[in-house]
Amino acid sequence: MSLRVPVCDYCKHYIDDSEVKGMCCEAFPDGIPLERMRLEDDGSECANRIKFEDKDGVDSEFVPEPGSLLARMHRI
């Protein structure tokens, strides 16, 4: 079993306003519709001519720290 976080969390357009509106971004300022959240960047436009752009300018992928519970669960 693996846990995947939407790529929205790693996008430079993401706005952390979870206490007020939930997940939102420049493409969806009133909240990202669940059906529009993606688990990977497929290169398509989100909305309003905005596409996913990595916050750090490089592809982000979660890698559990060696020896952590998640690493042991996945035998890393």
GROMACS .gro file of N, CA, C and O in nm:
model
  304
    1MET      N    1   0.084  -0.117   0.000
    1MET     CA    2   0.000   0.000   0.000
    1MET      C    3   0.089   0.124   0.000
    1MET      O    4   0.191   0.130   0.065
    2SER      N    5   0.049   0.225  -0.075
    2SER     CA    6   0.126   0.349  -0.074
    2SER      C    7   0.031   0.466  -0.057
    2SER      O    8  -0.085   0.460  -0.092
    3LEU      N    9   0.083   0.572  -0.002
    3LEU     CA   10   0.008   0.693   0.021
    3LEU      C   11   0.055   0.796  -0.080
    3LEU      O   12   0.174   0.821  -0.091
    4ARG      N   13  -0.039   0.853  -0.154
    4ARG     CA   14  -0.002   0.954  -0.253
    4ARG      C   15  -0.068   1.085  -0.216
    4ARG      O   16  -0.185   1.089  -0.182
    5VAL      N   17   0.007   1.191  -0.224
    5VAL     CA   18  -0.041   1.325  -0.195
    5VAL      C   19  -0.063   1.395  -0.328
    5VAL      O   20   0.018   1.382  -0.419
    6PRO      N   21  -0.172   1.470  -0.343
    6PRO     CA   22  -0.193   1.541  -0.470
    6PRO      C   23  -0.075   1.632  -0.503
    6PRO      O   24  -0.015   1.692  -0.413
    7VAL      N   25  -0.041   1.641  -0.631
    7VAL     CA   26   0.071   1.726  -0.672
    7VAL      C   27   0.043   1.872  -0.640
    7VAL      O   28   0.136   1.953  -0.633
    8CYS      N   29  -0.083   1.906  -0.615
    8CYS     CA   30  -0.118   2.043  -0.579
    8CYS      C   31  -0.034   2.093  -0.462
    8CYS      O   32   0.005   2.209  -0.458
    9ASP      N   33  -0.006   2.005  -0.367
    9ASP     CA   34   0.073   2.044  -0.249
    9ASP      C   35   0.214   2.090  -0.285
    9ASP      O   36   0.278   2.160  -0.207
   10TYR      N   37   0.263   2.052  -0.401
   10TYR     CA   38   0.399   2.085  -0.442
   10TYR      C   39   0.404   2.192  -0.551
   10TYR      O   40   0.509   2.224  -0.602
   11CYS      N   41   0.287   2.249  -0.584
   11CYS     CA   42   0.279   2.348  -0.691
   11CYS      C   43   0.304   2.489  -0.637
   11CYS      O   44   0.259   2.524  -0.529
   12LYS      N   45   0.374   2.570  -0.715
   12LYS     CA   46   0.403   2.706  -0.671
   12LYS      C   47   0.278   2.792  -0.668
   12LYS      O   48   0.278   2.898  -0.607
   13HIS      N   49   0.169   2.748  -0.730
   13HIS     CA   50   0.044   2.823  -0.731
   13HIS      C   51  -0.047   2.787  -0.614
   13HIS      O   52  -0.150   2.851  -0.594
   14TYR      N   53  -0.009   2.687  -0.535
   14TYR     CA   54  -0.090   2.641  -0.421
   14TYR      C   55  -0.092   2.746  -0.311
   14TYR      O   56   0.008   2.810  -0.281
   15ILE      N   57  -0.208   2.765  -0.249
   15ILE     CA   58  -0.225   2.859  -0.139
   15ILE      C   59  -0.271   2.779  -0.018
   15ILE      O   60  -0.376   2.715  -0.023
   16ASP      N   61  -0.194   2.785   0.089
   16ASP     CA   62  -0.232   2.711   0.209
   16ASP      C   63  -0.329   2.796   0.292
   16ASP      O   64  -0.289   2.879   0.370
   17ASP      N   65  -0.457   2.774   0.268
   17ASP     CA   66  -0.563   2.848   0.337
   17ASP      C   67  -0.664   2.747   0.391
   17ASP      O   68  -0.784   2.768   0.385
   18SER      N   69  -0.612   2.634   0.440
   18SER     CA   70  -0.698   2.522   0.478
   18SER      C   71  -0.796   2.556   0.589
   18SER      O   72  -0.903   2.497   0.597
   19GLU      N   73  -0.762   2.651   0.676
   19GLU     CA   74  -0.853   2.685   0.784
   19GLU      C   75  -0.975   2.762   0.735
   19GLU      O   76  -1.080   2.759   0.798
   20VAL      N   77  -0.962   2.831   0.623
   20VAL     CA   78  -1.072   2.914   0.574
   20VAL      C   79  -1.147   2.846   0.459
   20VAL      O   80  -1.266   2.824   0.466
   21LYS      N   81  -1.076   2.813   0.352
   21LYS     CA   82  -1.140   2.763   0.231
   21LYS      C   83  -1.108   2.618   0.198
   21LYS      O   84  -1.163   2.564   0.105
   22GLY      N   85  -1.015   2.559   0.267
   22GLY     CA   86  -0.967   2.428   0.226
   22GLY      C   87  -0.853   2.448   0.128
   22GLY      O   88  -0.792   2.554   0.122
   23MET      N   89  -0.824   2.349   0.048
   23MET     CA   90  -0.715   2.359  -0.048
   23MET      C   91  -0.755   2.452  -0.161
   23MET      O   92  -0.858   2.434  -0.224
   24CYS      N   93  -0.673   2.554  -0.186
   24CYS     CA   94  -0.701   2.645  -0.296
   24CYS      C   95  -0.570   2.685  -0.363
   24CYS      O   96  -0.461   2.656  -0.313
   25CYS      N   97  -0.583   2.749  -0.477
   25CYS     CA   98  -0.465   2.790  -0.553
   25CYS      C   99  -0.505   2.905  -0.643
   25CYS      O  100  -0.620   2.948  -0.645
   26GLU      N  101  -0.408   2.954  -0.721
   26GLU     CA  102  -0.437   3.063  -0.812
   26GLU      C  103  -0.537   3.020  -0.920
   26GLU      O  104  -0.617   3.102  -0.966
   27ALA      N  105  -0.536   2.894  -0.957
   27ALA     CA  106  -0.631   2.845  -1.058
   27ALA      C  107  -0.770   2.828  -0.998
   27ALA      O  108  -0.870   2.848  -1.066
   28PHE      N  109  -0.776   2.790  -0.872
   28PHE     CA  110  -0.903   2.768  -0.802
   28PHE      C  111  -0.902   2.843  -0.669
   28PHE      O  112  -0.887   2.782  -0.563
   29PRO      N  113  -0.917   2.976  -0.671
   29PRO     CA  114  -0.906   3.055  -0.548
   29PRO      C  115  -1.015   3.026  -0.445
   29PRO      O  116  -0.997   3.056  -0.327
   30ASP      N  117  -1.127   2.969  -0.486
   30ASP     CA  118  -1.236   2.938  -0.393
   30ASP      C  119  -1.233   2.793  -0.346
   30ASP      O  120  -1.327   2.747  -0.282
   31GLY      N  121  -1.127   2.722  -0.379
   31GLY     CA  122  -1.113   2.582  -0.339
   31GLY      C  123  -1.094   2.492  -0.459
   31GLY      O  124  -1.161   2.507  -0.560
   32ILE      N  125  -1.001   2.399  -0.448
   32ILE     CA  126  -0.973   2.306  -0.557
   32ILE      C  127  -1.078   2.196  -0.555
   32ILE      O  128  -1.090   2.125  -0.455
   33PRO      N  129  -1.155   2.181  -0.663
   33PRO     CA  130  -1.254   2.074  -0.667
   33PRO      C  131  -1.186   1.937  -0.658
   33PRO      O  132  -1.081   1.916  -0.719
   34LEU      N  133  -1.242   1.849  -0.579
   34LEU     CA  134  -1.183   1.716  -0.560
   34LEU      C  135  -1.155   1.647  -0.693
   34LEU      O  136  -1.050   1.586  -0.711
   35GLU      N  137  -1.246   1.662  -0.787
   35GLU     CA  138  -1.228   1.595  -0.917
   35GLU      C  139  -1.116   1.656  -1.000
   35GLU      O  140  -1.072   1.598  -1.098
   36ARG      N  141  -1.065   1.774  -0.961
   36ARG     CA  142  -0.955   1.837  -1.033
   36ARG      C  143  -0.819   1.812  -0.970
   36ARG      O  144  -0.716   1.846  -1.027
   37MET      N  145  -0.818   1.754  -0.848
   37MET     CA  146  -0.690   1.722  -0.785
   37MET      C  147  -0.627   1.605  -0.859
   37MET      O  148  -0.695   1.510  -0.896
   38ARG      N  149  -0.497   1.614  -0.879
   38ARG     CA  150  -0.425   1.509  -0.953
   38ARG      C  151  -0.316   1.451  -0.867
   38ARG      O  152  -0.258   1.519  -0.783
   39LEU      N  153  -0.288   1.325  -0.890
   39LEU     CA  154  -0.180   1.259  -0.818
   39LEU      C  155  -0.047   1.271  -0.891
   39LEU      O  156   0.057   1.239  -0.837
   40GLU      N  157  -0.053   1.316  -1.015
   40GLU     CA  158   0.070   1.337  -1.090
   40GLU      C  159   0.049   1.448  -1.191
   40GLU      O  160  -0.064   1.477  -1.230
   41ASP      N  161   0.156   1.511  -1.232
   41ASP     CA  162   0.149   1.619  -1.329
   41ASP      C  163   0.138   1.558  -1.468
   41ASP      O  164   0.229   1.491  -1.514
   42ASP      N  165   0.024   1.581  -1.532
   42ASP     CA  166   0.007   1.528  -1.667
   42ASP      C  167   0.026   1.636  -1.773
   42ASP      O  168   0.004   1.614  -1.891
   43GLY      N  169   0.067   1.756  -1.731
   43GLY     CA  170   0.095   1.864  -1.824
   43GLY      C  171  -0.028   1.943  -1.866
   43GLY      O  172  -0.015   2.041  -1.939
   44SER      N  173  -0.145   1.903  -1.822
   44SER     CA  174  -0.266   1.972  -1.864
   44SER      C  175  -0.291   2.097  -1.780
   44SER      O  176  -0.239   2.112  -1.670
   45GLU      N  177  -0.371   2.187  -1.835
   45GLU     CA  178  -0.406   2.310  -1.765
   45GLU      C  179  -0.502   2.279  -1.651
   45GLU      O  180  -0.593   2.198  -1.665
   46CYS      N  181  -0.481   2.343  -1.538
   46CYS     CA  182  -0.572   2.326  -1.424
   46CYS      C  183  -0.696   2.411  -1.448
   46CYS      O  184  -0.807   2.358  -1.456
   47ALA      N  185  -0.679   2.542  -1.459
   47ALA     CA  186  -0.786   2.637  -1.489
   47ALA      C  187  -0.722   2.773  -1.511
   47ALA      O  188  -0.609   2.798  -1.468
   48ASN      N  189  -0.794   2.861  -1.576
   48ASN     CA  190  -0.747   2.999  -1.595
   48ASN      C  191  -0.607   3.008  -1.655
   48ASN      O  192  -0.528   3.092  -1.615
   49ARG      N  193  -0.575   2.917  -1.745
   49ARG     CA  194  -0.445   2.911  -1.814
   49ARG      C  195  -0.329   2.888  -1.718
   49ARG      O  196  -0.215   2.925  -1.745
   50ILE      N  197  -0.356   2.825  -1.604
   50ILE     CA  198  -0.253   2.793  -1.505
   50ILE      C  199  -0.227   2.644  -1.507
   50ILE      O  200  -0.321   2.564  -1.506
   51LYS      N  201  -0.100   2.607  -1.511
   51LYS     CA  202  -0.058   2.467  -1.507
   51LYS      C  203   0.026   2.444  -1.383
   51LYS      O  204   0.078   2.538  -1.323
   52PHE      N  205   0.043   2.317  -1.349
   52PHE     CA  206   0.130   2.280  -1.238
   52PHE      C  207   0.271   2.329  -1.264
   52PHE      O  208   0.325   2.311  -1.373
   53GLU      N  209   0.331   2.393  -1.163
   53GLU     CA  210   0.472   2.431  -1.167
   53GLU      C  211   0.530   2.398  -1.030
   53GLU      O  212   0.478   2.445  -0.929
   54ASP      N  213   0.634   2.318  -1.028
   54ASP     CA  214   0.694   2.276  -0.902
   54ASP      C  215   0.747   2.395  -0.824
   54ASP      O  216   0.810   2.484  -0.880
   55LYS      N  217   0.720   2.399  -0.693
   55LYS     CA  218   0.765   2.508  -0.606
   55LYS      C  219   0.915   2.528  -0.613
   55LYS      O  220   0.965   2.639  -0.611
   56ASP      N  221   0.988   2.419  -0.616
   56ASP     CA  222   1.134   2.424  -0.612
   56ASP      C  223   1.198   2.425  -0.749
   56ASP      O  224   1.319   2.430  -0.759
   57GLY      N  225   1.119   2.415  -0.853
   57GLY     CA  226   1.174   2.412  -0.987
   57GLY      C  227   1.226   2.275  -1.028
   57GLY      O  228   1.284   2.260  -1.134
   58VAL      N  229   1.209   2.176  -0.943
   58VAL     CA  230   1.249   2.039  -0.974
   58VAL      C  231   1.135   1.947  -0.935
   58VAL      O  232   1.049   1.982  -0.856
   59ASP      N  233   1.133   1.828  -0.991
   59ASP     CA  234   1.029   1.733  -0.958
   59ASP      C  235   1.039   1.695  -0.811
   59ASP      O  236   1.147   1.664  -0.762
   60SER      N  237   0.925   1.700  -0.741
   60SER     CA  238   0.921   1.662  -0.600
   60SER      C  239   0.862   1.523  -0.587
   60SER      O  240   0.761   1.493  -0.646
   61GLU      N  241   0.928   1.442  -0.511
   61GLU     CA  242   0.876   1.309  -0.482
   61GLU      C  243   0.909   1.280  -0.336
   61GLU      O  244   1.022   1.299  -0.293
   62PHE      N  245   0.809   1.237  -0.262
   62PHE     CA  246   0.829   1.207  -0.122
   62PHE      C  247   0.907   1.077  -0.108
   62PHE      O  248   0.872   0.976  -0.166
   63VAL      N  249   1.015   1.084  -0.034
   63VAL     CA  250   1.095   0.966  -0.004
   63VAL      C  251   1.106   0.958   0.147
   63VAL      O  252   1.158   1.050   0.210
   64PRO      N  253   1.058   0.848   0.207
   64PRO     CA  254   1.065   0.838   0.353
   64PRO      C  255   1.210   0.836   0.401
   64PRO      O  256   1.298   0.785   0.335
   65GLU      N  257   1.231   0.895   0.516
   65GLU     CA  258   1.365   0.897   0.575
   65GLU      C  259   1.404   0.755   0.616
   65GLU      O  260   1.323   0.684   0.676
   66PRO      N  261   1.524   0.712   0.584
   66PRO     CA  262   1.566   0.577   0.620
   66PRO      C  263   1.548   0.552   0.770
   66PRO      O  264   1.580   0.636   0.853
   67GLY      N  265   1.493   0.438   0.803
   67GLY     CA  266   1.470   0.400   0.941
   67GLY      C  267   1.337   0.447   0.999
   67GLY      O  268   1.296   0.403   1.105
   68SER      N  269   1.266   0.536   0.927
   68SER     CA  270   1.136   0.585   0.976
   68SER      C  271   1.031   0.474   0.962
   68SER      O  272   1.052   0.373   0.894
   69LEU      N  273   0.919   0.495   1.027
   69LEU     CA  274   0.810   0.398   1.019
   69LEU      C  275   0.767   0.374   0.875
   69LEU      O  276   0.751   0.260   0.833
   70LEU      N  277   0.754   0.481   0.797
   70LEU     CA  278   0.714   0.465   0.657
   70LEU      C  279   0.818   0.386   0.579
   70LEU      O  280   0.785   0.303   0.496
   71ALA      N  281   0.946   0.412   0.606
   71ALA     CA  282   1.051   0.339   0.538
   71ALA      C  283   1.045   0.190   0.573
   71ALA      O  284   1.059   0.104   0.486
   72ARG      N  285   1.023   0.160   0.702
   72ARG     CA  286   1.014   0.020   0.742
   72ARG      C  287   0.891  -0.048   0.680
   72ARG      O  288   0.897  -0.164   0.644
   73MET      N  289   0.782   0.025   0.668
   73MET     CA  290   0.661  -0.032   0.606
   73MET      C  291   0.686  -0.069   0.461
   73MET      O  292   0.631  -0.164   0.410
   74HIS      N  293   0.772   0.011   0.395
   74HIS     CA  294   0.800  -0.014   0.253
   74HIS      C  295   0.935  -0.079   0.233
   74HIS      O  296   0.982  -0.090   0.121
   75ARG      N  297   0.998  -0.119   0.344
   75ARG     CA  298   1.126  -0.190   0.342
   75ARG      C  299   1.233  -0.111   0.267
   75ARG      O  300   1.305  -0.163   0.184
   76ILE      N  301   1.239   0.019   0.294
   76ILE     CA  302   1.339   0.106   0.229
   76ILE      C  303   1.460   0.115   0.320
   76ILE      O  304   1.449   0.137   0.436
   0.00000   0.00000   0.00000
